[in-house]
C-alpha cells in the first residue's frame, strides 16, 4: 500500500508539473504574440519626421532589410498603423515579420496576386484580428456607425509617394465572397467589386467612384467563415 501511495503521489506531482509547464508556456506564448503584434509593422526606427511635422517612412532602409516591403497604412485615430508586405503566396506573412523571420503575430500583407507597385485598380490586404485592437483588430469598430463616421481618413505611404486615404465602406462577408477575394480580375477591372460594395456595405460614405483606386483591409471574425472588411480609396494622381 505504501508503494502504491508513493506511486500515486509521484504521478500527481508529475501531472501537476506538466500542467504548470503548459500554463507557463501559454502565458509566455500569449505575451510573445502580444509583443509581436504591438511591434508588427511599427518598426519605429524606420519612422522619420519632416521639418513640418509630417511622418516620413525610411523606405530605403526598409527595402534593404526586405524588398517585400510595399508600403505603410495609417488610419487616423485608430490603432491601424501597419507596414504592408507582399509575399509569393498568402501564407508566408501570416507567421513572419517584416524582416522575414518567424513571428507568431505575422504581418499585414497584400494578396500575392496583386502587383507590387500599387498600380492595381483594387488591392486586397490581409491582417490578423488581434486582441486589444492590435494589427487589424480595430477594424470591427467600423461596423459601428458612430465610429465609422468619426474615423474616415488616413494615409498610404509608398516608396514612390504618399497618398491621402478615405474610408469608403465597411461590411462583413463570407470568406468565399468572390467579389472581394477574387483579386485576379478585380485588380484590373474593379467594377464588380465596386458594384458589390455599393449594394452590400453595412456602412458606406457614398457611391464608390471608378476614378479612384481601392484597397480592402480584410481580417477574420474569430473561428468563423466570416470576414470583416474595411474599404479605403485614394486618388492616384494626388500625391501628398
PDB file of C-alpha atoms in Angstrom:
ATOM      1  CA  UNK A   1       0.000   0.000   0.000  1.00  0.00           C
ATOM      2  CA  UNK A   2       2.870   2.340   0.870  1.00  0.00           C
ATOM      3  CA  UNK A   3       4.452   1.740  -2.547  1.00  0.00           C
ATOM      4  CA  UNK A   4       1.137   2.349  -4.291  1.00  0.00           C
ATOM      5  CA  UNK A   5       0.619   5.603  -2.390  1.00  0.00           C
ATOM      6  CA  UNK A   6       4.126   6.771  -3.280  1.00  0.00           C
ATOM      7  CA  UNK A   7       3.461   5.949  -6.932  1.00  0.00           C
ATOM      8  CA  UNK A   8       0.177   7.868  -6.879  1.00  0.00           C
ATOM      9  CA  UNK A   9       1.946  10.829  -5.259  1.00  0.00           C
ATOM     10  CA  UNK A  10       4.622  10.862  -7.949  1.00  0.00           C
ATOM     11  CA  UNK A  11       2.022  10.610 -10.697  1.00  0.00           C
ATOM     12  CA  UNK A  12       0.178  13.551  -9.178  1.00  0.00           C
ATOM     13  CA  UNK A  13       3.388  15.590  -8.862  1.00  0.00           C
ATOM     14  CA  UNK A  14       4.417  14.862 -12.454  1.00  0.00           C
ATOM     15  CA  UNK A  15       0.919  15.713 -13.684  1.00  0.00           C
ATOM     16  CA  UNK A  16       0.959  18.963 -11.686  1.00  0.00           C
ATOM     17  CA  UNK A  17       4.378  19.909 -13.091  1.00  0.00           C
ATOM     18  CA  UNK A  18       3.237  19.210 -16.643  1.00  0.00           C
ATOM     19  CA  UNK A  19       0.157  21.382 -16.162  1.00  0.00           C
ATOM     20  CA  UNK A  20       2.327  24.118 -14.654  1.00  0.00           C
ATOM     21  CA  UNK A  21       4.781  23.988 -17.558  1.00  0.00           C
ATOM     22  CA  UNK A  22       1.899  24.108 -20.046  1.00  0.00           C
ATOM     23  CA  UNK A  23       0.330  27.114 -18.291  1.00  0.00           C
ATOM     24  CA  UNK A  24       3.644  28.956 -18.145  1.00  0.00           C
ATOM     25  CA  UNK A  25       4.241  28.282 -21.828  1.00  0.00           C
ATOM     26  CA  UNK A  26       0.735  29.501 -22.673  1.00  0.00           C
ATOM     27  CA  UNK A  27       1.400  32.723 -20.763  1.00  0.00           C
ATOM     28  CA  UNK A  28       4.767  33.142 -22.498  1.00  0.00           C
ATOM     29  CA  UNK A  29       3.232  32.387 -25.887  1.00  0.00           C
ATOM     30  CA  UNK A  30       0.456  34.954 -25.365  1.00  0.00           C
ATOM     31  CA  UNK A  31       2.973  37.547 -24.205  1.00  0.00           C
ATOM     32  CA  UNK A  32       5.150  36.967 -27.269  1.00  0.00           C
ATOM     33  CA  UNK A  33       2.180  37.245 -29.635  1.00  0.00           C
ATOM     34  CA  UNK A  34       1.088  40.461 -27.913  1.00  0.00           C
ATOM     35  CA  UNK A  35       4.600  41.924 -28.117  1.00  0.00           C
ATOM     36  CA  UNK A  36       4.987  40.974 -31.768  1.00  0.00           C
ATOM     37  CA  UNK A  37       1.557  42.356 -32.639  1.00  0.00           C
ATOM     38  CA  UNK A  38       2.380  45.577 -30.822  1.00  0.00           C
ATOM     39  CA  UNK A  39       5.516  45.981 -32.905  1.00  0.00           C
ATOM     40  CA  UNK A  40       4.397  44.304 -36.138  1.00  0.00           C
ATOM     41  CA  UNK A  41       4.610  46.954 -38.807  1.00  0.00           C
ATOM     42  CA  UNK A  42       5.678  49.505 -36.177  1.00  0.00           C
ATOM     43  CA  UNK A  43       9.432  49.307 -36.622  1.00  0.00           C
ATOM     44  CA  UNK A  44       9.918  52.757 -35.156  1.00  0.00           C
ATOM     45  CA  UNK A  45      13.480  53.177 -36.351  1.00  0.00           C
ATOM     46  CA  UNK A  46      12.071  53.478 -39.879  1.00  0.00           C
ATOM     47  CA  UNK A  47       9.588  56.243 -38.967  1.00  0.00           C
ATOM     48  CA  UNK A  48      11.072  59.687 -39.521  1.00  0.00           C
ATOM     49  CA  UNK A  49       9.631  63.172 -39.201  1.00  0.00           C
ATOM     50  CA  UNK A  50       9.846  66.005 -41.701  1.00  0.00           C
ATOM     51  CA  UNK A  51      10.538  69.600 -40.657  1.00  0.00           C
ATOM     52  CA  UNK A  52       6.822  70.343 -40.990  1.00  0.00           C
ATOM     53  CA  UNK A  53       5.970  67.534 -38.569  1.00  0.00           C
ATOM     54  CA  UNK A  54       4.671  65.115 -41.203  1.00  0.00           C
ATOM     55  CA  UNK A  55       5.606  61.474 -40.956  1.00  0.00           C
ATOM     56  CA  UNK A  56       8.112  60.067 -43.391  1.00  0.00           C
ATOM     57  CA  UNK A  57       8.994  56.390 -43.840  1.00  0.00           C
ATOM     58  CA  UNK A  58      12.603  55.436 -44.486  1.00  0.00           C
ATOM     59  CA  UNK A  59      11.800  53.003 -47.280  1.00  0.00           C
ATOM     60  CA  UNK A  60      15.409  52.922 -48.486  1.00  0.00           C
ATOM     61  CA  UNK A  61      16.495  51.323 -45.211  1.00  0.00           C
ATOM     62  CA  UNK A  62      13.384  49.119 -45.033  1.00  0.00           C
ATOM     63  CA  UNK A  63      13.900  47.737 -48.535  1.00  0.00           C
ATOM     64  CA  UNK A  64      17.497  46.950 -47.626  1.00  0.00           C
ATOM     65  CA  UNK A  65      16.093  44.696 -44.882  1.00  0.00           C
ATOM     66  CA  UNK A  66      13.382  43.110 -47.035  1.00  0.00           C
ATOM     67  CA  UNK A  67      12.345  44.034 -50.566  1.00  0.00           C
ATOM     68  CA  UNK A  68       8.889  42.579 -49.855  1.00  0.00           C
ATOM     69  CA  UNK A  69       8.031  45.841 -48.062  1.00  0.00           C
ATOM     70  CA  UNK A  70       5.430  47.598 -50.196  1.00  0.00           C
ATOM     71  CA  UNK A  71       4.204  50.466 -48.053  1.00  0.00           C
ATOM     72  CA  UNK A  72       2.598  51.555 -44.826  1.00  0.00           C
ATOM     73  CA  UNK A  73      -1.031  52.315 -43.954  1.00  0.00           C
ATOM     74  CA  UNK A  74      -2.259  54.544 -41.124  1.00  0.00           C
ATOM     75  CA  UNK A  75      -5.916  55.126 -40.291  1.00  0.00           C
ATOM     76  CA  UNK A  76      -6.261  58.312 -38.260  1.00  0.00           C
ATOM     77  CA  UNK A  77      -7.482  57.981 -34.695  1.00  0.00           C
ATOM     78  CA  UNK A  78      -7.144  54.179 -34.687  1.00  0.00           C
ATOM     79  CA  UNK A  79      -4.535  51.524 -33.916  1.00  0.00           C
ATOM     80  CA  UNK A  80      -4.226  50.634 -37.595  1.00  0.00           C
ATOM     81  CA  UNK A  81      -0.620  51.680 -38.255  1.00  0.00           C
ATOM     82  CA  UNK A  82       0.865  48.882 -40.314  1.00  0.00           C
ATOM     83  CA  UNK A  83       3.700  48.154 -42.640  1.00  0.00           C
ATOM     84  CA  UNK A  84       2.423  46.284 -45.712  1.00  0.00           C
ATOM     85  CA  UNK A  85       4.332  43.401 -47.268  1.00  0.00           C
ATOM     86  CA  UNK A  86       3.935  41.266 -50.389  1.00  0.00           C
ATOM     87  CA  UNK A  87       4.874  37.596 -50.426  1.00  0.00           C
ATOM     88  CA  UNK A  88       4.976  34.906 -53.077  1.00  0.00           C
ATOM     89  CA  UNK A  89       1.818  33.410 -51.557  1.00  0.00           C
ATOM     90  CA  UNK A  90      -0.850  34.281 -48.991  1.00  0.00           C
ATOM     91  CA  UNK A  91       0.630  32.092 -46.261  1.00  0.00           C
ATOM     92  CA  UNK A  92       4.177  33.224 -45.521  1.00  0.00           C
ATOM     93  CA  UNK A  93       3.428  36.542 -43.813  1.00  0.00           C
ATOM     94  CA  UNK A  94       0.690  35.017 -41.695  1.00  0.00           C
ATOM     95  CA  UNK A  95       3.546  33.902 -39.456  1.00  0.00           C
ATOM     96  CA  UNK A  96       6.547  36.055 -40.402  1.00  0.00           C
ATOM     97  CA  UNK A  97       7.601  39.609 -39.582  1.00  0.00           C
ATOM     98  CA  UNK A  98       8.781  42.400 -41.848  1.00  0.00           C
ATOM     99  CA  UNK A  99      12.342  41.089 -41.568  1.00  0.00           C
ATOM    100  CA  UNK A 100      11.303  37.716 -42.960  1.00  0.00           C
ATOM    101  CA  UNK A 101      11.863  35.953 -39.643  1.00  0.00           C
ATOM    102  CA  UNK A 102       9.280  33.757 -37.937  1.00  0.00           C
ATOM    103  CA  UNK A 103       6.831  35.788 -35.851  1.00  0.00           C
ATOM    104  CA  UNK A 104       3.705  34.309 -34.294  1.00  0.00           C
ATOM    105  CA  UNK A 105       1.731  37.518 -34.860  1.00  0.00           C
ATOM    106  CA  UNK A 106       2.628  37.671 -38.557  1.00  0.00           C
ATOM    107  CA  UNK A 107       2.330  40.841 -40.639  1.00  0.00           C
ATOM    108  CA  UNK A 108      -0.165  42.729 -42.764  1.00  0.00           C
ATOM    109  CA  UNK A 109       0.301  41.797 -46.419  1.00  0.00           C
ATOM    110  CA  UNK A 110      -1.072  42.267 -49.910  1.00  0.00           C
ATOM    111  CA  UNK A 111      -2.763  39.443 -51.738  1.00  0.00           C
ATOM    112  CA  UNK A 112       0.007  37.749 -53.703  1.00  0.00           C
ATOM    113  CA  UNK A 113      -1.982  38.192 -56.937  1.00  0.00           C
ATOM    114  CA  UNK A 114      -1.770  41.975 -56.647  1.00  0.00           C
ATOM    115  CA  UNK A 115       1.091  43.768 -58.365  1.00  0.00           C
ATOM    116  CA  UNK A 116       3.911  45.047 -56.188  1.00  0.00           C
ATOM    117  CA  UNK A 117       3.714  48.700 -57.246  1.00  0.00           C
ATOM    118  CA  UNK A 118       0.210  49.859 -56.151  1.00  0.00           C
ATOM    119  CA  UNK A 119      -0.867  50.172 -59.798  1.00  0.00           C
ATOM    120  CA  UNK A 120      -3.890  47.877 -59.489  1.00  0.00           C
ATOM    121  CA  UNK A 121      -7.426  49.259 -59.515  1.00  0.00           C
ATOM    122  CA  UNK A 122      -8.192  47.083 -56.489  1.00  0.00           C
ATOM    123  CA  UNK A 123      -5.795  45.843 -53.802  1.00  0.00           C
ATOM    124  CA  UNK A 124      -6.624  43.311 -51.088  1.00  0.00           C
ATOM    125  CA  UNK A 125      -4.680  43.399 -47.805  1.00  0.00           C
ATOM    126  CA  UNK A 126      -4.860  40.813 -45.022  1.00  0.00           C
ATOM    127  CA  UNK A 127      -4.043  41.211 -41.336  1.00  0.00           C
ATOM    128  CA  UNK A 128      -4.746  39.306 -38.136  1.00  0.00           C
ATOM    129  CA  UNK A 129      -7.662  40.236 -35.878  1.00  0.00           C
ATOM    130  CA  UNK A 130      -5.637  40.620 -32.671  1.00  0.00           C
ATOM    131  CA  UNK A 131      -6.762  41.177 -29.110  1.00  0.00           C
ATOM    132  CA  UNK A 132      -6.534  44.688 -27.619  1.00  0.00           C
ATOM    133  CA  UNK A 133      -7.308  46.156 -31.066  1.00  0.00           C
ATOM    134  CA  UNK A 134      -3.812  45.383 -32.366  1.00  0.00           C
ATOM    135  CA  UNK A 135      -2.958  44.977 -36.062  1.00  0.00           C
ATOM    136  CA  UNK A 136      -6.404  44.796 -37.753  1.00  0.00           C
ATOM    137  CA  UNK A 137      -8.260  44.079 -34.511  1.00  0.00           C
ATOM    138  CA  UNK A 138      -9.910  47.502 -34.521  1.00  0.00           C
ATOM    139  CA  UNK A 139     -11.478  47.091 -37.958  1.00  0.00           C
ATOM    140  CA  UNK A 140     -14.551  45.621 -36.268  1.00  0.00           C
ATOM    141  CA  UNK A 141     -15.241  49.023 -34.743  1.00  0.00           C
ATOM    142  CA  UNK A 142     -16.049  50.362 -38.216  1.00  0.00           C
ATOM    143  CA  UNK A 143     -19.239  48.311 -38.038  1.00  0.00           C
ATOM    144  CA  UNK A 144     -20.464  50.928 -35.533  1.00  0.00           C
ATOM    145  CA  UNK A 145     -21.920  53.919 -37.367  1.00  0.00           C
ATOM    146  CA  UNK A 146     -20.554  56.458 -34.872  1.00  0.00           C
ATOM    147  CA  UNK A 147     -17.022  55.064 -35.125  1.00  0.00           C
ATOM    148  CA  UNK A 148     -17.282  54.845 -38.917  1.00  0.00           C
ATOM    149  CA  UNK A 149     -18.455  58.459 -39.200  1.00  0.00           C
ATOM    150  CA  UNK A 150     -15.697  59.728 -36.893  1.00  0.00           C
ATOM    151  CA  UNK A 151     -12.772  57.831 -38.471  1.00  0.00           C
ATOM    152  CA  UNK A 152     -12.767  58.439 -42.214  1.00  0.00           C
ATOM    153  CA  UNK A 153      -9.212  59.474 -43.064  1.00  0.00           C
ATOM    154  CA  UNK A 154      -5.746  58.005 -43.202  1.00  0.00           C
ATOM    155  CA  UNK A 155      -2.501  57.940 -45.170  1.00  0.00           C
ATOM    156  CA  UNK A 156      -0.917  55.471 -47.560  1.00  0.00           C
ATOM    157  CA  UNK A 157       2.885  55.681 -47.597  1.00  0.00           C
ATOM    158  CA  UNK A 158       4.727  54.043 -50.500  1.00  0.00           C
ATOM    159  CA  UNK A 159       8.319  54.175 -51.791  1.00  0.00           C
ATOM    160  CA  UNK A 160       7.066  56.253 -54.718  1.00  0.00           C
ATOM    161  CA  UNK A 161       4.939  58.745 -52.803  1.00  0.00           C
ATOM    162  CA  UNK A 162       2.265  59.242 -50.170  1.00  0.00           C
ATOM    163  CA  UNK A 163      -1.492  59.497 -50.627  1.00  0.00           C
ATOM    164  CA  UNK A 164      -4.467  60.622 -48.569  1.00  0.00           C
ATOM    165  CA  UNK A 165      -6.764  57.708 -47.765  1.00  0.00           C
ATOM    166  CA  UNK A 166     -10.525  57.920 -47.486  1.00  0.00           C
ATOM    167  CA  UNK A 167     -12.537  55.293 -45.615  1.00  0.00           C
ATOM    168  CA  UNK A 168     -15.351  54.402 -48.005  1.00  0.00           C
ATOM    169  CA  UNK A 169     -17.238  51.450 -46.574  1.00  0.00           C
ATOM    170  CA  UNK A 170     -17.415  48.578 -44.106  1.00  0.00           C
ATOM    171  CA  UNK A 171     -19.042  45.184 -44.433  1.00  0.00           C
ATOM    172  CA  UNK A 172     -18.991  41.638 -43.096  1.00  0.00           C
ATOM    173  CA  UNK A 173     -18.744  38.978 -45.806  1.00  0.00           C
ATOM    174  CA  UNK A 174     -18.154  35.279 -46.261  1.00  0.00           C
ATOM    175  CA  UNK A 175     -14.562  34.245 -46.929  1.00  0.00           C
ATOM    176  CA  UNK A 176     -15.930  32.883 -50.219  1.00  0.00           C
ATOM    177  CA  UNK A 177     -17.262  36.243 -51.455  1.00  0.00           C
ATOM    178  CA  UNK A 178     -15.698  36.276 -54.917  1.00  0.00           C
ATOM    179  CA  UNK A 179     -16.307  39.998 -55.417  1.00  0.00           C
ATOM    180  CA  UNK A 180     -13.891  40.658 -52.543  1.00  0.00           C
ATOM    181  CA  UNK A 181     -11.449  37.765 -52.736  1.00  0.00           C
ATOM    182  CA  UNK A 182     -11.156  37.036 -56.489  1.00  0.00           C
ATOM    183  CA  UNK A 183      -8.390  39.552 -56.964  1.00  0.00           C
ATOM    184  CA  UNK A 184      -7.082  38.308 -60.311  1.00  0.00           C
ATOM    185  CA  UNK A 185      -9.886  40.060 -62.227  1.00  0.00           C
ATOM    186  CA  UNK A 186     -10.789  42.901 -59.874  1.00  0.00           C
ATOM    187  CA  UNK A 187      -7.212  44.189 -59.800  1.00  0.00           C
ATOM    188  CA  UNK A 188      -7.639  45.019 -63.490  1.00  0.00           C
ATOM    189  CA  UNK A 189     -11.313  45.965 -63.564  1.00  0.00           C
ATOM    190  CA  UNK A 190     -12.756  46.892 -60.174  1.00  0.00           C
ATOM    191  CA  UNK A 191     -16.328  47.290 -61.446  1.00  0.00           C
ATOM    192  CA  UNK A 192     -17.690  44.029 -59.931  1.00  0.00           C
ATOM    193  CA  UNK A 193     -16.053  44.937 -56.609  1.00  0.00           C
ATOM    194  CA  UNK A 194     -17.470  48.479 -56.668  1.00  0.00           C
ATOM    195  CA  UNK A 195     -20.960  47.238 -57.542  1.00  0.00           C
ATOM    196  CA  UNK A 196     -20.831  44.716 -54.723  1.00  0.00           C
ATOM    197  CA  UNK A 197     -19.750  47.315 -52.143  1.00  0.00           C
ATOM    198  CA  UNK A 198     -22.362  49.814 -53.329  1.00  0.00           C
ATOM    199  CA  UNK A 199     -25.040  47.136 -52.851  1.00  0.00           C
ATOM    200  CA  UNK A 200     -23.894  45.225 -49.758  1.00  0.00           C
ATOM    201  CA  UNK A 201     -21.991  47.646 -47.499  1.00  0.00           C
ATOM    202  CA  UNK A 202     -23.167  47.860 -43.884  1.00  0.00           C
ATOM    203  CA  UNK A 203     -21.621  51.322 -43.561  1.00  0.00           C
ATOM    204  CA  UNK A 204     -20.908  53.498 -46.573  1.00  0.00           C
ATOM    205  CA  UNK A 205     -19.731  57.034 -47.205  1.00  0.00           C
ATOM    206  CA  UNK A 206     -21.336  57.325 -50.632  1.00  0.00           C
ATOM    207  CA  UNK A 207     -21.244  55.793 -54.082  1.00  0.00           C
ATOM    208  CA  UNK A 208     -17.785  54.481 -54.954  1.00  0.00           C
ATOM    209  CA  UNK A 209     -16.141  56.349 -57.812  1.00  0.00           C
ATOM    210  CA  UNK A 210     -14.373  54.348 -60.571  1.00  0.00           C
ATOM    211  CA  UNK A 211     -11.728  57.074 -60.954  1.00  0.00           C
ATOM    212  CA  UNK A 212     -10.187  56.251 -57.559  1.00  0.00           C
ATOM    213  CA  UNK A 213      -8.080  53.246 -56.555  1.00  0.00           C
ATOM    214  CA  UNK A 214      -9.444  50.939 -53.870  1.00  0.00           C
ATOM    215  CA  UNK A 215      -7.955  48.970 -51.005  1.00  0.00           C
ATOM    216  CA  UNK A 216      -9.830  46.403 -48.932  1.00  0.00           C
ATOM    217  CA  UNK A 217      -8.453  45.589 -45.476  1.00  0.00           C
ATOM    218  CA  UNK A 218      -9.629  42.109 -44.511  1.00  0.00           C
ATOM    219  CA  UNK A 219      -9.456  40.273 -41.196  1.00  0.00           C
ATOM    220  CA  UNK A 220     -11.131  37.205 -39.708  1.00  0.00           C
ATOM    221  CA  UNK A 221     -14.062  37.134 -37.300  1.00  0.00           C
ATOM    222  CA  UNK A 222     -12.957  34.578 -34.738  1.00  0.00           C
ATOM    223  CA  UNK A 223     -13.274  30.920 -35.737  1.00  0.00           C
ATOM    224  CA  UNK A 224     -15.944  31.559 -38.352  1.00  0.00           C
ATOM    225  CA  UNK A 225     -16.100  31.752 -42.138  1.00  0.00           C
ATOM    226  CA  UNK A 226     -16.973  35.452 -41.969  1.00  0.00           C
ATOM    227  CA  UNK A 227     -14.553  38.284 -42.624  1.00  0.00           C
ATOM    228  CA  UNK A 228     -14.511  41.935 -41.553  1.00  0.00           C
ATOM    229  CA  UNK A 229     -13.700  44.237 -44.456  1.00  0.00           C
ATOM    230  CA  UNK A 230     -12.995  47.967 -44.480  1.00  0.00           C
ATOM    231  CA  UNK A 231     -12.748  49.640 -47.879  1.00  0.00           C
ATOM    232  CA  UNK A 232     -10.357  52.544 -48.471  1.00  0.00           C
ATOM    233  CA  UNK A 233      -9.718  54.670 -51.535  1.00  0.00           C
ATOM    234  CA  UNK A 234      -7.169  57.166 -52.784  1.00  0.00           C
ATOM    235  CA  UNK A 235      -6.592  59.388 -55.781  1.00  0.00           C
ATOM    236  CA  UNK A 236      -3.503  58.072 -57.642  1.00  0.00           C
ATOM    237  CA  UNK A 237      -2.972  61.480 -59.222  1.00  0.00           C
ATOM    238  CA  UNK A 238      -2.827  63.401 -55.938  1.00  0.00           C
ATOM    239  CA  UNK A 239       0.377  62.716 -54.027  1.00  0.00           C
ATOM    240  CA  UNK A 240       0.808  64.491 -50.723  1.00  0.00           C
TER     241      UNK A 240
END
